[in-house]
Amino acid sequence: MDLGSLEITGGVPLHGEIRIQGSKNAVLPILAACILGEGVCVIENCPQIKDVADTLEIMRHLGCQIQCAGNTVQIDASGVSTFETGGEEAARIRSSVLFLGALLGRMGKAVLPLPGGCAIGERPIDQHIAALRQLGARFYLEEKITADAADLRGGQVYLGMPSVGATENAILASVPAQGETTIFHAAREPEIDELCEFLRRRGAQISRTPEGDLRILGGRRLGAVRYRMKPDRIVAGTYLLAAVATRGQVAISDFPCQELNALTTVFHDMGVSTICGEDRIEVNAERPLRALPYLETAPYPGFPTDLQSPLMAVLCRARGESQICETIFENRFRTIPELQKMGARICAEGRCAVVKGVPALVPAGLAAPDLRGGAALVIAALQADGTSVIRNTGYIERGYEDICRDLRALGAEIRWSDNG
Ligand code: EPZ
C-alpha cells in the first residue's frame, strides 16, 4: 500500500460544521449502472477517491468515454465493445464484481478476474452467482469468472442473505432483462435505494415492497441522466465519532440524519447529546463517555460494520467495559493490535472484542490495516496526548476524499507527511 502517512497531534476537541463527500458505496454500483442503456450519464458530487478512479479505469477499458472535472464525471457508454473487465484494477477492487450484472445486462456475457478476498475477509460471491443464475445466467469458474446469458430474463430471485453486492448485481442484471423480477431478502442499505433512484431517473421501473423486497419491471429503455450523489453515511459517521472521541461539538449539514439512527442510538447510550434535524445532525460530547455493555454489527438498519472499528477507537477511553461483536465480516478486528500499541485494553475472542476503557491513549507509530481500520487509527490518534504517525494511508484514501482536509476544518492538528 502507498507509503504516504499522516501526522496527528491529539488532545484537541473538534468543533465546527462540515458537509460530507458523495457516497463511495452508492457511486460504485451507480458507475456500473452507467454501462446499461444509451444516453450520457453525468454524476455530480462524485467523491474523488481511489476506488472511483480504479472503477473509471475499468470503464475506459470497456470502451466508455469518460470526462472528469472535479467532482463531476461524464460517462458516454455507447462505445462499450467488450465484456472482459481485464486490467489489474478489476482484480484490485472488490466492487469490480458489480460489472458482472452490468455486463450481462449490456453484453449478454461477462469475464472478470476472481475478486480476491481482502483485508477484512474472504468475501465469496456465491450469493451473486446464485442470484444471476436465477435470472438465466450460466457460469464457468476457471481462473476467471466467465458468465453468459443469451436470454437474461426476469424472475424470482431469492437471496440466501441480504448481501449488498449481490442485491446490486441482481438489480443491474434484472433492469435490462425482459419481464418482471422480484428480489426477495434484498439488502436495505441506503446505497441500494440510491442505485434504484438513479436507475428510475433513467427510466427503469423499480420499487420496494412493504416487506422490503425489490420489484423490477425490466426491459425498459434507459436514457441520459444528470444525477447528484447523496452524502456518504460512513464518512459522516466517522467524523461524528471523531468529534465524540475528542469530546467536541460538531455538526454535519445537508445530511439525512435518519440514515445514522443506529449510531445516534449508540451515542445516546454513551451519554452523548445528539440533535437530529431534517437534514442536519449535531453531537456534543463534552461529558465523560459511558461504555457499551453489548453491541453487534448487523445489516441495515442495524449498526453498520463499516463503523465498528471507528467506534472501537472511541470506546478505548469510555468509562467501563464495552463488548462489540462483528457479525458481518470474519476478519475486521485488525485494528486491535495497533490500538494496543497506544495503551488500549482490548481482548478479542472470536467475533467479539471486550474493550476496557483507559483514562488516556499514548501516541505511537501506527500502520493502517484496511480502509475503516485506518480511519479508526486516526480517531485514536486524535485522542492521544502527543503526535502519532499513521502509515499505509493509501487504504484510507480508497474511501475518504481528504480526511486531513475535513478534520482540519474541524480544528484537528493533522497533516500529510511524506515519511512513509
Ligand atoms: C458492501 O460490501 C460494502 N462495499 C462494504 O463496505 C460493506 O461493509 C458491506 O457492503 C456490508 O454493508 C461496497 O458497497 C463497495 P455483502 P459487500 O455482500 O457487498 C458475505 C467499506 O468499508 N457474502 O453485504 O461485499 C461477505 O463475505 C466496505 O466501504 C457471502 O458470503 O458486502 C460478508 O461476510 C467494506 N457471499 C457478508 O456476506 C456473497 O456472495 C456481507 O457482504 C456475498 C457476501
Coordinates of N, CA and C in Angstrom, one line a residue, residues 44-259:
E44 N -22.8 14.1 -10.5 CA -22.3 15.3 -9.7 C -22.0 14.8 -8.3
N45 N -21.1 15.6 -7.6 CA -20.8 15.3 -6.2 C -20.2 13.9 -6.1
C46 N -19.5 13.5 -7.2 CA -18.8 12.2 -7.2 C -17.5 12.3 -6.4
P47 N -17.3 11.4 -5.3 CA -16.1 11.5 -4.5 C -14.9 11.2 -5.3
Q48 N -13.8 12.0 -5.1 CA -12.6 11.8 -5.8 C -11.7 10.9 -4.9
I49 N -12.0 9.6 -5.0 CA -11.3 8.6 -4.1 C -10.7 7.5 -5.0
K50 N -9.8 6.7 -4.5 CA -9.1 5.7 -5.3 C -10.1 4.7 -5.9
D51 N -11.1 4.2 -5.1 CA -12.0 3.2 -5.7 C -12.7 3.7 -6.9
V52 N -13.1 5.0 -6.9 CA -13.7 5.6 -8.1 C -12.7 5.7 -9.2
A53 N -11.5 6.1 -9.0 CA -10.5 6.2 -10.1 C -10.3 4.8 -10.7
D54 N -10.2 3.8 -9.9 CA -10.0 2.4 -10.4 C -11.2 2.0 -11.2
T55 N -12.4 2.3 -10.7 CA -13.6 1.9 -11.4 C -13.7 2.6 -12.8
L56 N -13.3 3.9 -12.8 CA -13.4 4.6 -14.1 C -12.3 4.0 -15.1
E57 N -11.2 3.5 -14.6 CA -10.2 2.9 -15.4 C -10.8 1.6 -16.1
I58 N -11.6 0.8 -15.2 CA -12.2 -0.4 -15.8 C -13.2 0.0 -16.9
M59 N -13.9 1.1 -16.7 CA -15.0 1.6 -17.6 C -14.3 2.0 -18.9
R60 N -13.2 2.7 -18.8 CA -12.4 3.1 -20.0 C -12.0 1.9 -20.8
H61 N -11.5 0.9 -20.1 CA -11.1 -0.4 -20.7 C -12.3 -1.0 -21.5
L62 N -13.5 -0.9 -20.9 CA -14.6 -1.5 -21.6 C -15.1 -0.7 -22.8
G63 N -14.6 0.6 -22.9 CA -14.9 1.4 -24.1 C -15.7 2.6 -23.8
C64 N -15.9 2.9 -22.5 CA -16.6 4.2 -22.2 C -15.7 5.4 -22.5
Q65 N -16.4 6.5 -22.9 CA -15.7 7.8 -23.0 C -16.0 8.5 -21.7
I66 N -14.9 8.9 -20.9 CA -15.2 9.5 -19.6 C -14.5 10.8 -19.5
Q67 N -15.2 11.8 -19.0 CA -14.6 13.2 -18.8 C -14.8 13.5 -17.3
C68 N -13.7 13.9 -16.6 CA -13.8 14.3 -15.2 C -13.5 15.8 -15.1
A69 N -14.3 16.5 -14.3 CA -14.0 17.8 -13.9 C -14.3 18.0 -12.4
G70 N -13.3 17.9 -11.6 CA -13.5 18.0 -10.1 C -14.4 16.9 -9.7
N71 N -15.6 17.2 -9.1 CA -16.4 16.1 -8.6 C -17.6 15.8 -9.5
T72 N -17.4 16.2 -10.8 CA -18.4 15.9 -11.8 C -17.7 14.9 -12.9
V73 N -18.4 13.8 -13.1 CA -17.9 12.8 -14.1 C -19.0 12.6 -15.1
Q74 N -18.6 12.7 -16.4 CA -19.5 12.5 -17.5 C -19.1 11.2 -18.2
I75 N -20.1 10.3 -18.4 CA -19.8 8.9 -19.0 C -20.7 8.7 -20.2
D76 N -20.0 8.4 -21.3 CA -20.7 8.0 -22.5 C -20.4 6.5 -22.8
A77 N -21.3 5.7 -22.5 CA -21.1 4.2 -22.6 C -21.5 3.6 -24.0
S78 N -21.8 4.5 -24.9 CA -22.3 4.0 -26.2 C -21.2 3.1 -26.9
G79 N -19.9 3.4 -26.6 CA -18.8 2.7 -27.3 C -18.4 1.4 -26.6
V80 N -19.1 0.9 -25.6 CA -18.7 -0.3 -24.9 C -18.7 -1.4 -25.9
S81 N -17.5 -2.1 -25.9 CA -17.3 -3.0 -27.0 C -16.7 -4.4 -26.5
T82 N -16.5 -4.5 -25.3 CA -16.0 -5.8 -24.8 C -16.7 -6.2 -23.5
F83 N -16.7 -7.5 -23.2 CA -17.4 -7.9 -22.0 C -16.3 -8.4 -20.9
E84 N -15.0 -8.1 -21.2 CA -14.0 -8.5 -20.3 C -13.4 -7.3 -19.6
T85 N -13.5 -7.3 -18.2 CA -13.0 -6.1 -17.5 C -11.5 -6.0 -17.5
G86 N -10.8 -7.2 -17.6 CA -9.3 -7.1 -17.8 C -8.7 -6.4 -16.6
G87 N -7.5 -5.9 -16.9 CA -6.8 -5.0 -16.0 C -6.6 -5.4 -14.6
E88 N -5.5 -4.8 -14.0 CA -5.3 -5.1 -12.6 C -6.2 -4.3 -11.7
E89 N -6.8 -3.3 -12.2 CA -7.8 -2.5 -11.4 C -8.9 -3.5 -11.0
A90 N -9.4 -4.3 -11.9 CA -10.6 -5.2 -11.7 C -10.2 -6.2 -10.6
A91 N -8.9 -6.6 -10.6 CA -8.5 -7.6 -9.6 C -8.3 -6.9 -8.2
R92 N -8.0 -5.6 -8.3 CA -7.6 -4.9 -7.1 C -8.8 -4.5 -6.2
I93 N -10.0 -4.1 -6.9 CA -11.1 -3.6 -6.0 C -12.2 -4.6 -6.0
R94 N -12.7 -4.8 -4.9 CA -13.8 -5.8 -4.7 C -15.1 -5.4 -5.5
S95 N -15.3 -4.1 -5.6 CA -16.6 -3.6 -6.2 C -16.6 -3.9 -7.7
S96 N -15.4 -4.3 -8.3 CA -15.4 -4.6 -9.7 C -16.4 -5.8 -10.0
V97 N -16.8 -6.5 -9.0 CA -17.7 -7.7 -9.2 C -19.1 -7.2 -9.6
L98 N -19.3 -5.9 -9.4 CA -20.6 -5.3 -9.8 C -20.7 -5.2 -11.4
F99 N -19.6 -5.3 -12.1 CA -19.7 -5.3 -13.5 C -20.2 -6.7 -14.1
L100 N -20.3 -7.7 -13.2 CA -20.8 -9.0 -13.6 C -22.3 -8.8 -14.1
G101 N -23.1 -8.2 -13.2 CA -24.5 -7.9 -13.6 C -24.6 -6.9 -14.7
A102 N -23.8 -5.9 -14.6 CA -24.0 -4.8 -15.6 C -23.5 -5.3 -17.0
L103 N -22.5 -6.1 -17.1 CA -22.0 -6.6 -18.4 C -23.0 -7.7 -18.9
L104 N -23.5 -8.5 -18.1 CA -24.5 -9.5 -18.5 C -25.7 -8.7 -19.1
G105 N -26.1 -7.7 -18.4 CA -27.2 -6.9 -18.9 C -26.9 -6.2 -20.2
R106 N -25.7 -5.7 -20.4 CA -25.4 -4.9 -21.6 C -24.9 -5.8 -22.7
M107 N -24.0 -6.8 -22.4 CA -23.4 -7.6 -23.5 C -23.9 -9.0 -23.6
G108 N -24.6 -9.5 -22.5 CA -25.0 -10.9 -22.5 C -23.9 -11.8 -22.1
K109 N -22.8 -11.2 -21.7 CA -21.6 -12.0 -21.3 C -20.7 -11.2 -20.4
A110 N -20.0 -11.9 -19.6 CA -19.0 -11.1 -18.7 C -17.8 -12.0 -18.4
V111 N -16.7 -11.5 -18.4 CA -15.4 -12.2 -18.0 C -14.7 -11.3 -17.0
L112 N -14.5 -11.7 -15.8 CA -13.9 -10.9 -14.8 C -12.9 -11.7 -14.0
P113 N -11.8 -11.1 -13.5 CA -10.9 -11.8 -12.6 C -11.7 -12.2 -11.3
L114 N -11.3 -13.3 -10.7 CA -12.0 -13.7 -9.5 C -11.7 -12.6 -8.5
P115 N -12.7 -11.9 -7.9 CA -12.3 -10.8 -7.0 C -11.7 -11.4 -5.8
G116 N -10.5 -11.0 -5.5 CA -9.7 -11.5 -4.4 C -10.5 -11.2 -3.1
G117 N -10.1 -12.0 -2.1 CA -10.6 -11.6 -0.7 C -9.9 -10.3 -0.4
C118 N -10.1 -9.8 0.8 CA -9.3 -8.6 1.1 C -9.0 -8.6 2.6
A119 N -8.6 -7.5 3.1 CA -8.1 -7.5 4.4 C -9.1 -7.9 5.4
I120 N -10.4 -7.7 5.1 CA -11.4 -7.9 6.1 C -12.1 -9.2 6.0
G121 N -11.8 -10.0 5.0 CA -12.4 -11.3 4.9 C -12.3 -11.9 3.6
E122 N -12.8 -13.2 3.5 CA -12.6 -13.9 2.3 C -13.5 -13.4 1.2
R123 N -14.7 -12.9 1.5 CA -15.6 -12.3 0.6 C -16.0 -13.1 -0.6
P124 N -16.6 -14.2 -0.4 CA -17.1 -15.0 -1.6 C -18.2 -14.3 -2.4
I125 N -18.5 -14.9 -3.5 CA -19.5 -14.3 -4.4 C -20.6 -15.3 -4.7
D126 N -20.8 -16.3 -3.8 CA -21.8 -17.3 -4.1 C -23.2 -16.8 -4.2
Q127 N -23.5 -15.7 -3.4 CA -24.8 -15.1 -3.5 C -25.0 -14.4 -4.8
H128 N -23.9 -13.8 -5.3 CA -24.0 -13.0 -6.6 C -24.4 -14.1 -7.7
I129 N -23.6 -15.1 -7.7 CA -23.7 -16.2 -8.7 C -25.1 -16.8 -8.7
A130 N -25.6 -17.1 -7.5 CA -26.9 -17.8 -7.3 C -28.0 -16.8 -7.8
A131 N -27.9 -15.6 -7.5 CA -28.9 -14.6 -7.9 C -28.9 -14.5 -9.5
L132 N -27.8 -14.4 -10.1 CA -27.7 -14.2 -11.5 C -28.1 -15.5 -12.2
R133 N -27.8 -16.6 -11.6 CA -28.3 -17.9 -12.2 C -29.8 -17.9 -12.3
Q134 N -30.5 -17.4 -11.2 CA -31.9 -17.3 -11.2 C -32.5 -16.4 -12.3
L135 N -31.7 -15.6 -12.9 CA -32.1 -14.7 -14.0 C -31.7 -15.3 -15.3
G136 N -31.1 -16.5 -15.3 CA -30.8 -17.2 -16.6 C -29.4 -17.2 -17.0
A137 N -28.5 -16.7 -16.1 CA -27.0 -16.7 -16.4 C -26.4 -18.0 -16.2
R138 N -25.4 -18.4 -17.0 CA -24.7 -19.6 -16.8 C -23.2 -19.2 -16.5
F139 N -22.6 -19.9 -15.6 CA -21.2 -19.6 -15.1 C -20.2 -20.7 -15.4
Y140 N -19.0 -20.3 -15.7 CA -17.9 -21.2 -15.9 C -16.7 -20.6 -15.0
L141 N -16.5 -21.2 -13.9 CA -15.5 -20.7 -13.0 C -14.1 -21.4 -13.2
E142 N -13.3 -20.8 -14.0 CA -11.9 -21.3 -14.0 C -11.0 -20.3 -13.3
E143 N -9.9 -19.9 -14.0 CA -9.1 -18.9 -13.4 C -9.7 -17.6 -13.4
K144 N -10.8 -17.4 -14.2 CA -11.6 -16.2 -14.2 C -13.0 -16.6 -14.1
I145 N -13.8 -15.6 -13.8 CA -15.3 -15.8 -13.8 C -15.8 -15.5 -15.2
T146 N -16.4 -16.5 -15.9 CA -17.0 -16.3 -17.2 C -18.5 -16.6 -17.0
A147 N -19.3 -15.6 -17.5 CA -20.7 -15.8 -17.4 C -21.4 -15.4 -18.7
D148 N -22.4 -16.2 -19.1 CA -23.1 -15.7 -20.3 C -24.6 -15.9 -20.0
A149 N -25.4 -15.0 -20.7 CA -26.8 -15.0 -20.5 C -27.4 -14.6 -21.8
A150 N -27.5 -15.5 -22.7 CA -28.1 -15.2 -24.0 C -29.5 -14.7 -23.8
D151 N -30.2 -15.4 -22.9 CA -31.6 -15.0 -22.7 C -31.8 -14.6 -21.2
L152 N -31.2 -13.5 -20.8 CA -31.4 -13.0 -19.4 C -32.9 -12.7 -19.3
R153 N -33.5 -13.3 -18.3 CA -34.9 -13.0 -18.2 C -35.3 -12.7 -16.7
G154 N -36.4 -11.9 -16.6 CA -36.8 -11.6 -15.2 C -37.4 -12.8 -14.5
G155 N -37.4 -12.8 -13.2 CA -37.9 -13.9 -12.4 C -37.9 -13.7 -11.0
Q156 N -38.0 -14.8 -10.2 CA -37.9 -14.7 -8.7 C -36.5 -14.9 -8.3
V157 N -35.9 -13.9 -7.6 CA -34.5 -14.1 -7.1 C -34.6 -14.2 -5.6
Y158 N -34.1 -15.3 -5.0 CA -34.1 -15.5 -3.6 C -32.7 -15.4 -3.1
L159 N -32.4 -14.3 -2.3 CA -31.0 -14.2 -1.8 C -31.0 -15.0 -0.5
G160 N -29.9 -15.7 -0.3 CA -29.7 -16.5 1.0 C -29.4 -15.6 2.1
M161 N -28.9 -14.4 1.9 CA -28.6 -13.4 2.9 C -28.7 -12.1 2.3
P162 N -28.9 -11.0 3.1 CA -29.1 -9.7 2.5 C -27.8 -9.1 2.1
S163 N -27.1 -9.7 1.1 CA -25.8 -9.2 0.6 C -26.0 -7.9 -0.2
V164 N -25.3 -6.9 0.2 CA -25.4 -5.6 -0.5 C -25.0 -5.8 -2.0
G165 N -23.8 -6.4 -2.2 CA -23.3 -6.5 -3.6 C -24.2 -7.5 -4.4
A166 N -24.6 -8.5 -3.8 CA -25.5 -9.5 -4.6 C -26.8 -8.8 -5.0
T167 N -27.3 -8.0 -4.1 CA -28.6 -7.3 -4.4 C -28.3 -6.3 -5.6
E168 N -27.2 -5.7 -5.5 CA -26.9 -4.7 -6.6 C -26.7 -5.4 -7.9
N169 N -26.0 -6.6 -7.9 CA -25.8 -7.3 -9.1 C -27.1 -7.8 -9.7
A170 N -28.0 -8.2 -8.8 CA -29.3 -8.7 -9.3 C -30.1 -7.5 -9.9
I171 N -30.0 -6.3 -9.3 CA -30.7 -5.2 -9.9 C -30.1 -4.9 -11.3
L172 N -28.8 -4.8 -11.4 CA -28.1 -4.4 -12.6 C -28.4 -5.4 -13.7
A173 N -28.7 -6.7 -13.4 CA -29.0 -7.7 -14.5 C -30.5 -7.7 -14.8
S174 N -31.3 -7.4 -13.8 CA -32.8 -7.5 -14.0 C -33.4 -6.3 -14.7
V175 N -32.7 -5.1 -14.6 CA -33.3 -3.9 -15.2 C -33.3 -4.1 -16.7
P176 N -32.2 -4.6 -17.4 CA -32.3 -4.8 -18.8 C -33.0 -6.1 -19.2
A177 N -33.2 -7.0 -18.3 CA -33.8 -8.3 -18.6 C -35.3 -8.1 -18.9
Q178 N -35.8 -8.9 -19.9 CA -37.3 -8.8 -20.2 C -38.1 -9.5 -19.1
G179 N -39.2 -8.8 -18.7 CA -40.1 -9.4 -17.7 C -39.9 -8.8 -16.3
E180 N -40.7 -9.3 -15.4 CA -40.7 -8.8 -14.0 C -39.8 -9.6 -13.1
T181 N -39.0 -8.9 -12.3 CA -38.2 -9.6 -11.3 C -38.6 -9.2 -9.9
T182 N -38.6 -10.1 -9.0 CA -38.7 -9.8 -7.6 C -37.5 -10.3 -6.8
I183 N -36.8 -9.4 -6.1 CA -35.6 -9.9 -5.4 C -36.0 -10.0 -3.9
F184 N -36.1 -11.2 -3.4 CA -36.5 -11.4 -2.0 C -35.3 -11.4 -1.1
H185 N -35.5 -10.9 0.1 CA -34.4 -10.8 1.1 C -33.3 -9.8 0.6
A186 N -33.8 -8.8 -0.1 CA -32.8 -7.8 -0.7 C -32.2 -7.0 0.5
A187 N -31.0 -6.5 0.3 CA -30.4 -5.7 1.3 C -31.1 -4.4 1.3
R188 N -31.1 -3.7 2.5 CA -31.9 -2.5 2.7 C -31.0 -1.2 2.9
E189 N -29.7 -1.4 2.7 CA -28.8 -0.2 2.9 C -29.3 0.9 2.0
P190 N -29.1 2.2 2.5 CA -29.5 3.3 1.7 C -28.8 3.4 0.3
E191 N -27.6 2.8 0.2 CA -26.9 2.8 -1.1 C -27.7 2.0 -2.1
I192 N -28.4 1.0 -1.7 CA -29.3 0.2 -2.6 C -30.4 1.1 -3.2
D193 N -31.0 1.9 -2.3 CA -32.1 2.7 -2.7 C -31.6 3.9 -3.5
E194 N -30.4 4.3 -3.3 CA -29.9 5.3 -4.2 C -29.6 4.8 -5.6
L195 N -29.1 3.6 -5.7 CA -28.9 2.9 -7.0 C -30.3 2.8 -7.7
C196 N -31.3 2.4 -7.0 CA -32.7 2.3 -7.6 C -33.2 3.7 -8.0
E197 N -32.9 4.7 -7.2 CA -33.4 6.1 -7.6 C -32.6 6.5 -8.9
F198 N -31.3 6.3 -8.9 CA -30.6 6.6 -10.2 C -31.2 5.9 -11.4
L199 N -31.5 4.6 -11.3 CA -32.0 3.9 -12.4 C -33.4 4.4 -12.8
R200 N -34.2 4.7 -11.8 CA -35.5 5.3 -12.0 C -35.4 6.6 -12.8
R201 N -34.5 7.4 -12.5 CA -34.3 8.7 -13.1 C -33.9 8.4 -14.6
R202 N -33.4 7.2 -14.9 CA -33.0 6.9 -16.3 C -34.1 6.2 -17.0
G203 N -35.2 5.9 -16.3 CA -36.4 5.3 -17.0 C -36.7 3.9 -16.5
A204 N -35.9 3.3 -15.5 CA -36.2 2.0 -15.0 C -37.5 2.0 -14.1
Q205 N -38.1 0.9 -14.0 CA -39.3 0.8 -13.1 C -38.9 -0.2 -12.0
I206 N -38.6 0.4 -10.8 CA -38.1 -0.3 -9.6 C -38.8 0.2 -8.4
S207 N -39.3 -0.7 -7.6 CA -40.0 -0.3 -6.3 C -39.7 -1.3 -5.2
R208 N -39.8 -0.8 -4.0 CA -39.5 -1.7 -2.9 C -40.9 -2.0 -2.2
T209 N -41.2 -3.3 -2.0 CA -42.5 -3.7 -1.5 C -42.5 -3.4 0.0
P210 N -43.6 -3.4 0.7 CA -43.7 -3.1 2.1 C -42.8 -4.1 2.9
E211 N -42.6 -5.3 2.4 CA -41.8 -6.3 3.1 C -40.3 -6.0 2.9
G212 N -40.0 -5.1 2.0 CA -38.5 -4.8 1.8 C -38.0 -5.5 0.5
D213 N -38.8 -6.3 -0.2 CA -38.3 -6.9 -1.4 C -38.2 -5.9 -2.5
L214 N -37.5 -6.2 -3.6 CA -37.4 -5.2 -4.7 C -38.1 -5.8 -5.9
R215 N -39.0 -4.9 -6.5 CA -39.7 -5.4 -7.7 C -39.3 -4.6 -8.9
I216 N -38.8 -5.2 -9.9 CA -38.3 -4.6 -11.1 C -39.1 -5.0 -12.4
L217 N -39.6 -4.1 -13.2 CA -40.2 -4.4 -14.4 C -39.1 -4.1 -15.5
G218 N -38.4 -5.1 -16.0 CA -37.2 -5.0 -16.8 C -37.6 -4.7 -18.3
G219 N -36.5 -4.5 -19.0 CA -36.6 -4.3 -20.5 C -37.0 -2.9 -20.9
R220 N -37.1 -2.0 -20.0 CA -37.5 -0.6 -20.4 C -36.2 0.1 -20.9
R221 N -36.4 1.1 -21.8 CA -35.3 1.8 -22.3 C -34.7 2.8 -21.2
L222 N -33.4 2.8 -21.1 CA -32.7 3.7 -20.1 C -32.1 4.9 -20.9
G223 N -32.4 6.1 -20.4 CA -31.9 7.2 -21.1 C -30.8 8.0 -20.4
A224 N -30.5 9.2 -20.8 CA -29.5 10.0 -20.2 C -30.0 10.5 -18.8
V225 N -29.0 11.0 -18.0 CA -29.4 11.5 -16.7 C -28.3 12.4 -16.2
R226 N -28.6 13.4 -15.4 CA -27.7 14.2 -14.6 C -28.1 13.9 -13.2
Y227 N -27.2 13.3 -12.4 CA -27.5 12.8 -11.1 C -26.5 13.3 -10.0
R228 N -27.0 13.8 -8.9 CA -26.1 14.3 -7.8 C -26.1 13.3 -6.7
M229 N -24.9 12.8 -6.4 CA -24.7 11.8 -5.3 C -25.1 12.4 -4.0
K230 N -25.7 11.5 -3.2 CA -26.0 11.9 -1.8 C -24.8 11.7 -0.9
P231 N -24.7 12.3 0.3 CA -23.6 12.3 1.1 C -23.3 10.8 1.6
D232 N -22.0 10.6 2.0 CA -21.6 9.3 2.4 C -21.9 9.1 3.9
R233 N -22.7 8.1 4.2 CA -23.1 8.0 5.6 C -22.0 7.4 6.5
I234 N -21.1 6.7 5.9 CA -20.0 6.1 6.7 C -18.9 7.1 7.0
V235 N -18.7 8.0 6.0 CA -17.8 9.1 6.2 C -18.4 10.1 7.3
A236 N -19.7 10.3 7.2 CA -20.3 11.2 8.2 C -20.2 10.5 9.6
G237 N -20.5 9.3 9.7 CA -20.4 8.6 11.0 C -19.0 8.6 11.5
T238 N -18.0 8.5 10.6 CA -16.6 8.5 11.1 C -16.3 9.8 11.7
Y239 N -16.7 10.9 11.1 CA -16.4 12.2 11.6 C -17.1 12.5 12.9
L240 N -18.4 12.0 13.0 CA -19.1 12.2 14.3 C -18.4 11.5 15.4
L241 N -17.9 10.3 15.1 CA -17.2 9.5 16.1 C -15.9 10.2 16.5
A242 N -15.2 10.9 15.5 CA -14.0 11.6 15.8 C -14.4 12.8 16.7
A243 N -15.5 13.4 16.5 CA -15.9 14.5 17.4 C -16.2 14.0 18.8
V244 N -16.8 12.9 18.9 CA -17.1 12.3 20.2 C -15.9 11.9 20.9
A245 N -14.9 11.3 20.2 CA -13.7 10.8 20.8 C -12.9 12.0 21.4
T246 N -13.0 13.1 20.8 CA -12.2 14.3 21.3 C -13.0 15.2 22.2
R247 N -14.3 14.7 22.6 CA -15.1 15.4 23.5 C -15.5 16.8 22.9
G248 N -15.7 16.8 21.6 CA -16.0 18.1 20.9 C -17.5 18.3 20.7
Q249 N -17.7 19.2 19.8 CA -19.1 19.6 19.4 C -19.1 19.8 17.9
V250 N -19.7 18.9 17.1 CA -19.6 19.0 15.6 C -21.0 18.8 15.0
A251 N -21.2 19.5 13.9 CA -22.5 19.4 13.2 C -22.2 19.0 11.7
I252 N -23.0 18.2 11.1 CA -22.9 17.9 9.7 C -24.2 18.4 9.0
S253 N -24.0 19.3 8.0 CA -25.2 19.8 7.4 C -25.5 19.1 6.1
D254 N -26.7 19.3 5.6 CA -27.1 18.6 4.4 C -26.9 17.1 4.5
F255 N -27.3 16.5 5.6 CA -27.2 15.1 5.8 C -28.5 14.5 6.4
P256 N -29.0 13.4 5.7 CA -30.2 12.8 6.2 C -30.0 12.0 7.5
C257 N -30.3 12.6 8.6 CA -29.9 12.1 10.0 C -30.4 10.7 10.2
Q258 N -31.6 10.3 9.7 CA -32.1 9.0 10.0 C -31.3 7.9 9.4
E259 N -30.4 8.2 8.4 CA -29.6 7.1 7.9 C -28.6 6.6 8.9

